[in-house]
Amino acid sequence: MGRYHICVATGAWIFSGSHNRVRLWLVGARGEAELELQLRPARGEEEEFEHDVPEELGPLQFVKLRKLHSLVDDAWFCDRIMVRGPGAHETATFPCYRWVRGDGVLSLPEGSARLAVDNASDIFQKHRDKELEERQQMYRWATWKEGLLLTIAADSKDDLPPNMRFHEDKRLDFEWTLKTVALEMIFKRVYTLLSSWDRLEDFDQIFWGQKSALAEKVRQRWQDDEFFGYQFLNGANPMLLRRSTCLPSRLMLPSGMEVLRVQLEKELQNGSLFEADFSLLDGIPANVIRGEQQYLAAPLVMLKMEPDGKLLPMVIQIQPPNAGSPTPTLFLPSDPPLAWLLAKSWVRNSDFQLHELQYHLLNTHLVAEVIAVATMRCLPGLHPVFKLLMPHIRYTMEINTRARSQLISDGGIFDQAVSTGGGGHVQLLRRAVAQLTYHSLCPPHDLAERGLLGIPSALYAHDALQLWEIITRYVEGIVLLFYQSDDVVRRDSELQAWCREITEVGLRKAQNRGFPISFQSQTQLCHFLTMCVFTCTVQHGAINQGQLDWYGWVPNAPCTMRMPPPTTKDNVTMATVMGSLPDVRQSSLQMAITWHLGRQQPDMVPLGHHKEEYFSDPKAKAVLSQFQTDLENFEKEITARNEPLDLPYEYLKPSRIENSITI
């Protein structure tokens, strides 16, 4: 006879506990025992008890549980079960972290990560094969729009597997906040009904309510050229700027602009000429909102970097050359102030479109969803890569499903207020997929290709590279525990199937864009996993948080433009500027939604600080602990760096980076 000490942990979320009774079995290498007890798990509690088992079970392999119900199936969120056997010095942990529903028997394997084996009779191999078979029925691919990445098969949040849904705390906060911002929009519309809307100062009438301190600075300084240039380095979208290697072919300099040509060529020779080219927008159809035509442009802006690191615009071409049309007008800082301001507003509007659709939605949200679905379909819970990635795909399927049904859907937010809405956003996404390369998701390659390495004032670039290195060390620490050689990597059939599922299926045959279809070495695997974790955490943090600060003052990043781009400079008036910028309704909607989507979430989990313990191996736990230490040290470096700065860059402080894409 042996005495077993058992601890059952229930999740802390609302409704995690259950009024149903739960039965347990212990399964060892030499026997199985049903425990003569019945739990009623309580939210946030760890229930401990001891039980005598007459036979020798041997090393524990599984805990089986069954939830019993008569009338009401009261779901239970089980965190984990821990068991210490007779004479054992260590506790065996059986991770669960999922909802237990129905009255079927759920088998939880001991939490040590292990790779697949060729022996089909192995008890753990049988378990993982059965688990994947069930998951592949539950997690299916779907096509939201032709030509885009595949998504989870779910038309609404209610169609998602239960374990991918928001917990109740998250759901209540998300939906209550939506109601709050809707009410704020109504108040702003009523407040401005009898007011004028013909001066830039009139935007102050709706610039109240939920906003950040940096948003107030944006309101004060958005017209400054230095502030305009800064945003390409460290604003909401630091992904478009690149160092020029030649003058762009689309930049046609008419006679009379020889001085400008000399200035551009001088900056080019000095390596201080930069460009932001929005040609991806050329030809995208603009939205029609409430019967009124909206407008899009595909500008090019050339900028120079001063010795002190300031990035200043030199010239703006709002539209690219078009055969049969006059040479596009070039706008300069020396032009009439309103003409120059309107040209910059067109650039900021175009940046809004590419930021939200290409760099935010596609390159983080949709890529992360592909990683998440492939992980659930191809990697069993015992696989070390599954354990590594699970904390970084939390809530991603639901937030993306909500986006497809509320944000970019027919009649959604984009259709109501954004100039690429009404179908243009889908065309733009299709074009952006062609630019979605493996290198574009990896900062060491992307920043080098864009010529942004070693620039002291490029704070996003610096912080992104440092965090890439920290994540790389973390990933390598985990991978090398389980893959002792390149051959072990090559022979892992589950891992290779996961790689193919991502590249060939989810990303739609992306091998021609540099994504691997197999892993041949430890180094290749580590690089890919670093990309996965970085995309789901750091990159989304950099791209998402800035909405709150840079888009709250609408003239700085207008969601739509209501008049065609100017073709001359002399007839631009304040009426032209205000007639081009979003109206009260569109501006209020932009402020409300960007606050809702950019704010820090109440249940936010900082990077690397998830509470779920998927790994039970002390060595793997030590690797995670070192990861947390590295992040804390880097946070101190950022804090010290930011202290003397007028505009501190804080989006990539580890404490502000969420551990997965949840908003």
XYZ file of C-alpha atoms in Angstrom, residues 92-660:
569
model
C 4.702 14.749 -10.872
C 2.819 17.516 -12.671
C 0.011 16.935 -15.149
C -0.722 20.201 -17.011
C -4.251 20.739 -18.284
C -5.039 24.457 -18.820
C -8.268 23.755 -20.631
C -12.004 23.460 -20.138
C -13.379 20.121 -19.029
C -16.846 19.616 -20.486
C -19.263 16.737 -20.902
C -18.835 13.453 -19.070
C -16.074 11.824 -21.111
C -12.784 10.676 -19.612
C -9.887 13.101 -20.115
C -6.341 11.725 -19.904
C -3.596 14.112 -18.813
C -0.051 12.849 -19.468
C 2.789 13.627 -17.095
C 4.136 17.016 -18.127
C 7.666 16.145 -19.196
C 8.142 17.223 -22.807
C 9.078 14.392 -25.118
C 9.463 13.855 -28.844
C 7.572 11.273 -30.866
C 8.853 7.710 -31.048
C 8.572 5.126 -33.831
C 7.001 2.556 -31.487
C 3.256 2.620 -32.184
C 2.567 0.558 -29.026
C 4.189 3.158 -26.755
C 1.524 4.501 -24.398
C 2.537 8.124 -24.870
C 2.693 7.731 -28.662
C -0.834 6.347 -28.682
C -1.972 9.318 -26.627
C -0.365 11.929 -28.905
C -1.675 10.256 -32.083
C -5.217 10.233 -30.697
C -4.881 13.827 -29.499
C -3.819 15.087 -32.928
C -6.582 13.169 -34.653
C -9.162 14.861 -32.422
C -7.569 18.302 -32.748
C -7.482 18.144 -36.545
C -11.232 17.644 -36.512
C -11.698 20.572 -34.129
C -9.224 23.046 -35.667
C -9.896 23.389 -39.378
C -8.579 25.845 -41.945
C -10.822 28.279 -43.799
C -10.465 30.901 -46.521
C -11.761 34.306 -45.432
C -10.944 35.980 -48.755
C -9.223 34.462 -51.787
C -5.555 35.310 -52.059
C -5.075 35.864 -48.315
C -3.636 33.688 -45.571
C -5.836 30.899 -44.272
C -7.669 31.362 -40.974
C -9.384 29.241 -38.349
C -12.739 27.927 -39.592
C -15.069 30.082 -37.502
C -17.653 32.551 -38.767
C -18.100 34.010 -35.293
C -16.515 33.744 -31.876
C -19.148 31.172 -30.887
C -17.804 28.777 -33.545
C -14.335 28.649 -31.974
C -13.085 25.709 -29.908
C -13.768 26.525 -26.225
C -10.086 26.583 -25.282
C -9.389 29.367 -27.793
C -12.133 31.646 -26.444
C -11.694 34.671 -24.216
C -12.080 33.863 -20.550
C -15.115 35.529 -19.027
C -13.113 38.349 -17.429
C -11.622 39.252 -20.810
C -14.958 38.962 -22.630
C -16.755 41.229 -20.169
C -14.042 43.889 -20.324
C -13.858 43.783 -24.141
C -17.593 44.069 -24.681
C -18.189 46.611 -21.908
C -15.441 48.835 -23.316
C -17.054 48.688 -26.766
C -20.292 49.928 -25.221
C -18.395 52.682 -23.410
C -16.714 53.995 -26.551
C -20.011 53.827 -28.455
C -21.601 56.008 -25.765
C -18.656 58.430 -25.916
C -19.134 58.754 -29.679
C -22.796 59.664 -29.170
C -21.879 62.344 -26.624
C -19.320 63.839 -29.008
C -21.803 63.957 -31.868
C -24.385 65.688 -29.670
C -21.758 68.092 -28.308
C -20.709 69.196 -31.794
C -24.162 69.354 -33.439
C -24.395 73.150 -33.297
C -20.657 73.809 -33.514
C -18.556 74.770 -36.489
C -16.130 72.323 -38.143
C -14.007 74.598 -40.262
C -10.755 75.106 -38.300
C -8.131 72.686 -37.062
C -8.859 73.874 -33.522
C -12.371 72.444 -33.889
C -10.893 68.963 -33.421
C -10.419 70.006 -29.782
C -14.190 69.650 -29.380
C -13.863 65.860 -29.531
C -10.377 65.541 -28.044
C -11.542 64.558 -24.602
C -12.332 61.327 -22.820
C -9.932 58.413 -23.143
C -6.503 59.581 -24.343
C -2.841 59.251 -23.434
C -0.280 61.842 -22.325
C 1.665 61.357 -25.568
C -1.518 61.970 -27.560
C -1.616 65.441 -25.977
C 1.942 66.075 -27.171
C 0.899 64.952 -30.639
C -1.934 67.501 -30.595
C 0.524 70.251 -29.759
C 3.315 69.320 -32.178
C 1.827 67.324 -35.052
C 2.477 70.108 -37.594
C 6.244 70.214 -36.882
C 8.428 68.647 -39.586
C 10.669 67.079 -36.943
C 7.653 65.414 -35.348
C 6.464 64.234 -38.774
C 9.840 62.611 -39.493
C 10.187 61.090 -36.023
C 7.137 58.923 -36.574
C 8.810 57.010 -39.414
C 11.495 55.901 -36.948
C 9.605 55.404 -33.697
C 5.908 56.042 -34.223
C 3.007 53.688 -34.730
C 4.516 52.342 -37.958
C 8.343 52.132 -38.019
C 8.246 49.496 -40.769
C 8.199 51.495 -44.023
C 11.216 53.799 -43.825
C 14.373 52.775 -45.676
C 17.708 54.354 -46.472
C 17.916 55.396 -50.119
C 20.501 53.745 -52.354
C 19.515 55.849 -55.380
C 16.920 58.448 -56.225
C 13.568 56.675 -56.790
C 12.604 56.416 -60.455
C 9.117 57.721 -59.673
C 10.545 60.983 -58.306
C 10.359 63.180 -61.394
C 12.067 66.529 -60.783
C 10.809 69.188 -63.235
C 12.926 72.042 -64.481
C 13.438 74.711 -61.862
C 14.188 72.166 -59.140
C 17.909 71.777 -59.787
C 18.678 72.979 -56.269
C 16.499 70.227 -54.816
C 18.226 67.621 -56.998
C 21.634 68.781 -55.764
C 20.435 68.592 -52.149
C 19.007 65.088 -52.616
C 22.152 63.805 -54.316
C 24.322 65.288 -51.575
C 22.294 63.543 -48.874
C 22.415 60.353 -50.943
C 26.209 60.462 -51.143
C 26.411 61.086 -47.396
C 24.171 58.094 -46.670
C 21.661 60.377 -44.938
C 18.824 60.208 -47.498
C 15.775 58.152 -46.570
C 12.462 57.415 -48.227
C 8.978 56.179 -47.444
C 7.200 54.919 -50.553
C 3.492 54.126 -50.408
C 3.241 52.756 -53.969
C 1.390 49.696 -52.674
C -1.685 51.935 -52.458
C -1.554 52.975 -56.111
C -4.782 51.990 -57.853
C -6.577 50.713 -54.734
C -10.238 51.795 -54.984
C -11.326 54.272 -52.314
C -14.326 53.823 -50.065
C -17.750 55.441 -50.360
C -19.032 56.395 -46.909
C -22.695 57.320 -46.431
C -22.917 58.107 -50.127
C -19.799 60.316 -50.197
C -16.727 59.350 -52.211
C -13.493 59.105 -50.211
C -9.992 59.338 -51.669
C -6.639 57.553 -51.534
C -3.136 58.464 -52.654
C 0.188 56.620 -52.985
C 2.736 59.224 -51.859
C 6.505 59.225 -51.756
C 8.324 61.240 -49.117
C 12.076 61.855 -49.141
C 13.729 62.677 -45.827
C 17.187 63.624 -44.636
C 18.801 62.689 -41.358
C 20.536 65.510 -39.554
C 23.765 64.895 -37.584
C 21.755 65.059 -34.328
C 19.490 62.192 -35.496
C 16.483 64.283 -36.467
C 14.702 63.053 -39.585
C 13.286 65.911 -41.669
C 11.129 65.765 -44.827
C 12.629 67.309 -47.973
C 9.958 66.696 -50.606
C 6.578 64.953 -50.938
C 5.110 63.552 -54.144
C 1.469 62.758 -53.333
C 0.766 60.603 -56.415
C 3.121 58.575 -58.637
C 3.572 59.536 -62.286
C 0.873 58.339 -64.622
C 1.201 58.071 -68.409
C -0.866 60.725 -70.120
C -1.099 62.897 -66.992
C 0.918 65.970 -66.029
C 4.049 65.471 -63.976
C 2.988 65.148 -60.320
C 3.371 68.264 -58.220
C 6.170 68.143 -55.667
C 5.483 69.702 -52.280
C 8.321 71.294 -50.304
C 8.784 72.637 -46.762
C 9.161 76.103 -48.308
C 5.676 75.972 -49.865
C 2.703 77.893 -48.406
C 2.139 76.419 -44.910
C -1.323 74.994 -45.594
C -0.200 73.333 -48.838
C 2.733 71.697 -47.069
C 0.519 70.667 -44.146
C -2.035 69.082 -46.488
C 0.713 67.166 -48.306
C 1.940 65.775 -44.985
C -1.648 64.864 -44.054
C -1.893 62.772 -47.224
C 1.286 60.944 -46.215
C -0.090 60.336 -42.720
C -3.369 59.030 -44.153
C -1.479 56.616 -46.392
C 0.651 55.513 -43.451
C -2.538 54.799 -41.490
C -3.711 52.427 -44.240
C -0.466 50.468 -44.577
C 0.108 50.381 -40.842
C -3.294 48.967 -39.982
C -3.643 46.538 -42.873
C -0.164 45.407 -43.906
C 2.018 45.738 -40.852
C -0.574 45.277 -38.101
C -3.338 42.995 -39.398
C -1.381 40.886 -41.875
C 2.169 40.756 -40.545
C 1.235 40.176 -36.901
C -2.403 39.104 -36.412
C -2.873 36.871 -39.441
C 0.631 35.392 -39.326
C 0.153 34.614 -35.621
C -3.167 32.919 -36.399
C -1.489 30.661 -38.952
C 1.116 29.722 -36.329
C -1.636 29.085 -33.771
C -3.827 26.891 -35.975
C -0.873 24.875 -37.281
C 0.351 24.349 -33.702
C -2.999 22.980 -32.591
C -3.273 20.730 -35.647
C 0.260 19.340 -35.776
C 1.877 19.372 -32.343
C 0.583 17.272 -29.420
C 0.622 18.645 -25.905
C 3.733 16.635 -25.030
C 5.820 18.202 -27.776
C 8.389 20.751 -26.516
C 7.553 23.221 -29.305
C 3.876 23.058 -28.341
C 4.802 23.832 -24.737
C 7.047 26.675 -25.890
C 4.441 28.330 -28.123
C 1.170 27.831 -26.247
C 1.554 30.908 -24.000
C 2.127 33.015 -27.129
C -1.090 32.087 -28.991
C -3.510 32.837 -26.147
C -6.705 34.582 -27.356
C -5.310 35.135 -30.876
C -7.988 33.120 -32.672
C -10.833 34.954 -30.967
C -9.490 38.482 -31.428
C -8.909 37.733 -35.122
C -12.352 36.208 -35.524
C -13.876 39.288 -33.911
C -11.862 41.482 -36.297
C -13.228 39.612 -39.316
C -16.791 39.946 -38.047
C -16.666 43.527 -36.711
C -13.641 45.478 -37.978
C -12.930 44.459 -41.580
C -16.265 42.811 -42.340
C -18.942 44.111 -44.687
C -20.398 47.115 -42.880
C -17.645 46.985 -40.237
C -15.474 49.774 -38.876
C -13.314 49.988 -42.006
C -16.374 50.369 -44.210
C -17.767 53.056 -41.890
C -14.725 55.308 -41.521
C -11.575 54.263 -43.407
C -10.673 55.246 -46.947
C -9.558 51.705 -47.854
C -12.865 50.251 -46.619
C -15.560 48.985 -48.944
C -13.309 46.351 -50.516
C -10.117 48.293 -51.093
C -8.720 46.890 -47.860
C -9.004 43.345 -49.198
C -7.210 44.273 -52.420
C -4.482 45.972 -50.412
C -4.061 42.879 -48.228
C -3.680 40.710 -51.336
C -0.885 42.962 -52.563
C 0.740 42.958 -49.120
C 0.821 39.141 -49.050
C 3.260 39.245 -51.982
C 5.599 41.364 -49.829
C 5.272 39.069 -46.809
C 8.672 37.393 -46.871
C 10.392 35.380 -44.171
C 13.099 38.054 -43.920
C 10.482 40.792 -43.463
C 9.445 39.148 -40.170
C 13.012 38.882 -38.837
C 14.501 42.216 -37.642
C 18.174 41.325 -38.271
C 17.343 40.817 -41.955
C 14.596 43.421 -42.290
C 16.465 46.289 -40.628
C 19.673 45.503 -42.517
C 17.795 45.384 -45.825
C 16.177 48.753 -45.025
C 19.519 50.277 -43.997
C 18.400 51.127 -40.470
C 21.133 49.449 -38.430
C 23.324 51.572 -36.196
C 21.160 54.721 -36.196
C 21.116 56.102 -32.621
C 17.737 57.798 -33.042
C 16.101 54.632 -34.454
C 14.823 53.413 -31.087
C 12.410 50.803 -32.441
C 15.238 49.247 -34.463
C 17.564 49.145 -31.457
C 15.002 47.666 -29.067
C 13.671 45.162 -31.605
C 17.169 43.809 -32.272
C 17.932 43.490 -28.557
C 14.692 41.638 -27.900
C 15.280 39.376 -30.907
C 18.593 38.362 -29.343
C 17.004 37.787 -25.919
C 14.243 35.632 -27.430
C 16.836 33.744 -29.490
C 18.728 32.788 -26.314
C 15.484 31.654 -24.694
C 14.459 29.565 -27.709
C 17.914 28.032 -28.043
C 17.879 27.121 -24.366
C 14.639 25.163 -24.794
C 15.442 23.633 -28.178
C 18.851 22.293 -27.179
C 17.319 20.440 -24.226
C 15.369 18.227 -26.619
C 17.234 18.348 -29.932
C 20.794 17.217 -29.249
C 21.774 17.218 -32.924
C 20.622 18.318 -36.359
C 19.649 14.728 -37.081
C 17.135 14.751 -34.226
C 15.565 17.841 -35.784
C 15.336 16.198 -39.209
C 13.795 12.997 -37.797
C 11.000 14.737 -35.845
C 8.014 13.979 -38.072
C 5.594 16.089 -36.015
C 7.884 19.105 -36.203
C 8.358 18.731 -39.963
C 4.593 18.410 -40.478
C 4.107 21.612 -38.454
C 6.609 23.470 -40.631
C 4.924 22.327 -43.851
C 1.489 23.192 -42.459
C 2.569 26.763 -41.783
C 4.408 27.429 -45.053
C 2.476 25.417 -47.619
C -1.029 25.543 -46.131
C -1.568 28.499 -43.793
C 0.766 30.936 -45.576
C -0.355 29.642 -48.999
C 2.824 28.138 -50.493
C 5.138 30.762 -49.039
C 8.335 28.836 -49.785
C 8.818 31.150 -52.784
C 8.912 34.016 -50.273
C 11.682 32.417 -48.243
C 9.708 30.454 -45.637
C 11.081 26.956 -44.943
C 9.142 23.789 -45.739
C 11.376 21.681 -43.494
C 13.950 22.094 -40.745
C 17.389 20.675 -41.400
C 19.290 21.955 -38.360
C 19.020 23.219 -34.812
C 19.991 26.686 -36.028
C 17.240 26.786 -38.637
C 14.655 25.613 -36.119
C 15.736 28.173 -33.511
C 15.581 31.006 -36.040
C 12.049 30.059 -37.099
C 10.813 29.701 -33.516
C 12.356 33.050 -32.619
C 10.404 34.579 -35.496
C 7.204 32.971 -34.187
C 7.620 34.230 -30.620
C 8.844 37.671 -31.755
C 5.891 38.159 -34.127
C 3.318 37.123 -31.520
C 4.781 39.375 -28.824
C 7.377 42.054 -29.555
C 6.367 43.014 -33.083
C 2.692 43.234 -32.210
C 3.568 45.318 -29.156
C 5.512 47.787 -31.292
C 2.765 48.049 -33.915
C -0.338 47.973 -31.717
C 0.458 50.257 -28.780
C 1.193 53.338 -30.888
C -2.425 53.613 -32.026
C -3.341 55.010 -28.635
C -0.759 57.797 -28.848
C -0.403 58.711 -32.517
C -3.954 58.201 -33.799
C -5.904 59.851 -30.968
C -5.344 63.321 -32.471
C -7.032 62.611 -35.782
C -5.309 65.237 -38.009
C -1.984 63.513 -37.309
C -3.194 60.238 -38.831
C -6.512 60.710 -40.634
C -8.377 57.471 -41.268
C -9.854 58.843 -44.482
C -9.586 61.820 -46.842
C -12.759 63.401 -48.202
C -11.359 65.466 -51.094
C -9.026 64.523 -53.961
C -5.277 65.111 -53.471
C -4.196 68.649 -54.398
C -2.475 69.142 -57.724
C -1.421 72.737 -57.092
C -0.075 74.581 -54.085
C -1.493 78.071 -54.363
C -5.184 77.380 -53.897
C -4.971 75.290 -50.711
C -7.008 77.003 -47.985
C -8.148 76.022 -44.512
C -11.438 74.994 -46.117
C -9.471 72.588 -48.345
C -7.649 71.117 -45.358
C -10.784 70.687 -43.225
C -12.773 69.420 -46.205
C -10.121 66.745 -46.738
C -9.724 65.571 -43.135
C -12.297 63.226 -41.543
C -15.597 64.708 -40.420
C -16.855 64.663 -36.835
C -18.423 61.223 -37.077
C -15.385 59.593 -38.699
C -12.990 61.326 -36.305
C -14.960 60.262 -33.236
C -15.038 56.686 -34.471
C -11.274 56.718 -35.108
C -10.558 58.039 -31.617
C -12.869 55.521 -29.986
C -11.640 52.426 -31.794
C -7.928 53.207 -31.619
C -8.254 53.787 -27.879
C -10.152 50.531 -27.474
C -7.593 48.563 -29.468
C -4.447 50.358 -28.281
C -4.995 50.472 -24.525
C -3.300 48.060 -22.151
C -5.566 45.139 -21.371
C -6.630 44.596 -17.731
C -5.659 40.916 -17.863
C -2.441 41.657 -19.763
C 0.333 39.074 -19.308
C 3.800 40.623 -19.846
C 6.250 38.884 -22.151
C 7.684 35.753 -20.547
C 5.592 35.974 -17.382
C 2.794 33.517 -18.128
C 1.589 31.572 -15.120
C 0.912 28.353 -17.007
C 3.611 25.770 -16.365
C 3.616 23.680 -19.523
C 7.160 22.425 -18.861
C 7.716 20.323 -15.749
C 11.440 19.775 -16.388
C 13.538 21.880 -13.934
C 16.019 22.635 -16.723
C 13.293 24.089 -18.936
C 11.993 26.116 -15.993
C 15.505 27.463 -15.444
C 15.652 28.579 -19.083
C 12.373 30.489 -18.644
C 13.665 32.035 -15.427
C 16.779 33.279 -17.226
C 14.571 34.681 -19.993
C 12.645 36.661 -17.390
C 15.890 37.949 -15.872
C 17.186 39.029 -19.285
C 13.937 40.896 -19.940
C 14.080 42.638 -16.568
C 17.656 43.748 -17.217
C 16.738 45.080 -20.642
C 13.818 46.973 -19.127
C 16.267 48.784 -16.856
C 18.395 49.694 -19.874
C 15.387 51.182 -21.689
C 14.326 53.120 -18.599
C 17.802 54.656 -18.261
C 17.966 55.387 -22.001
C 14.560 57.079 -21.995
C 15.142 59.298 -18.968
C 16.715 62.281 -20.793
C 14.567 61.933 -23.931
C 11.854 64.409 -24.824
C 9.908 61.546 -26.472
C 10.701 58.329 -24.590
C 10.196 55.182 -26.666
C 8.432 52.726 -24.371
C 6.506 50.348 -26.634
C 9.190 47.674 -26.369
C 9.662 47.806 -22.639
C 9.194 44.114 -21.786
C 6.645 44.993 -19.092
C 4.488 46.622 -21.802
C 4.754 43.794 -24.354
C 1.889 41.342 -24.119
C 2.772 37.654 -24.181
C 0.426 36.988 -27.109
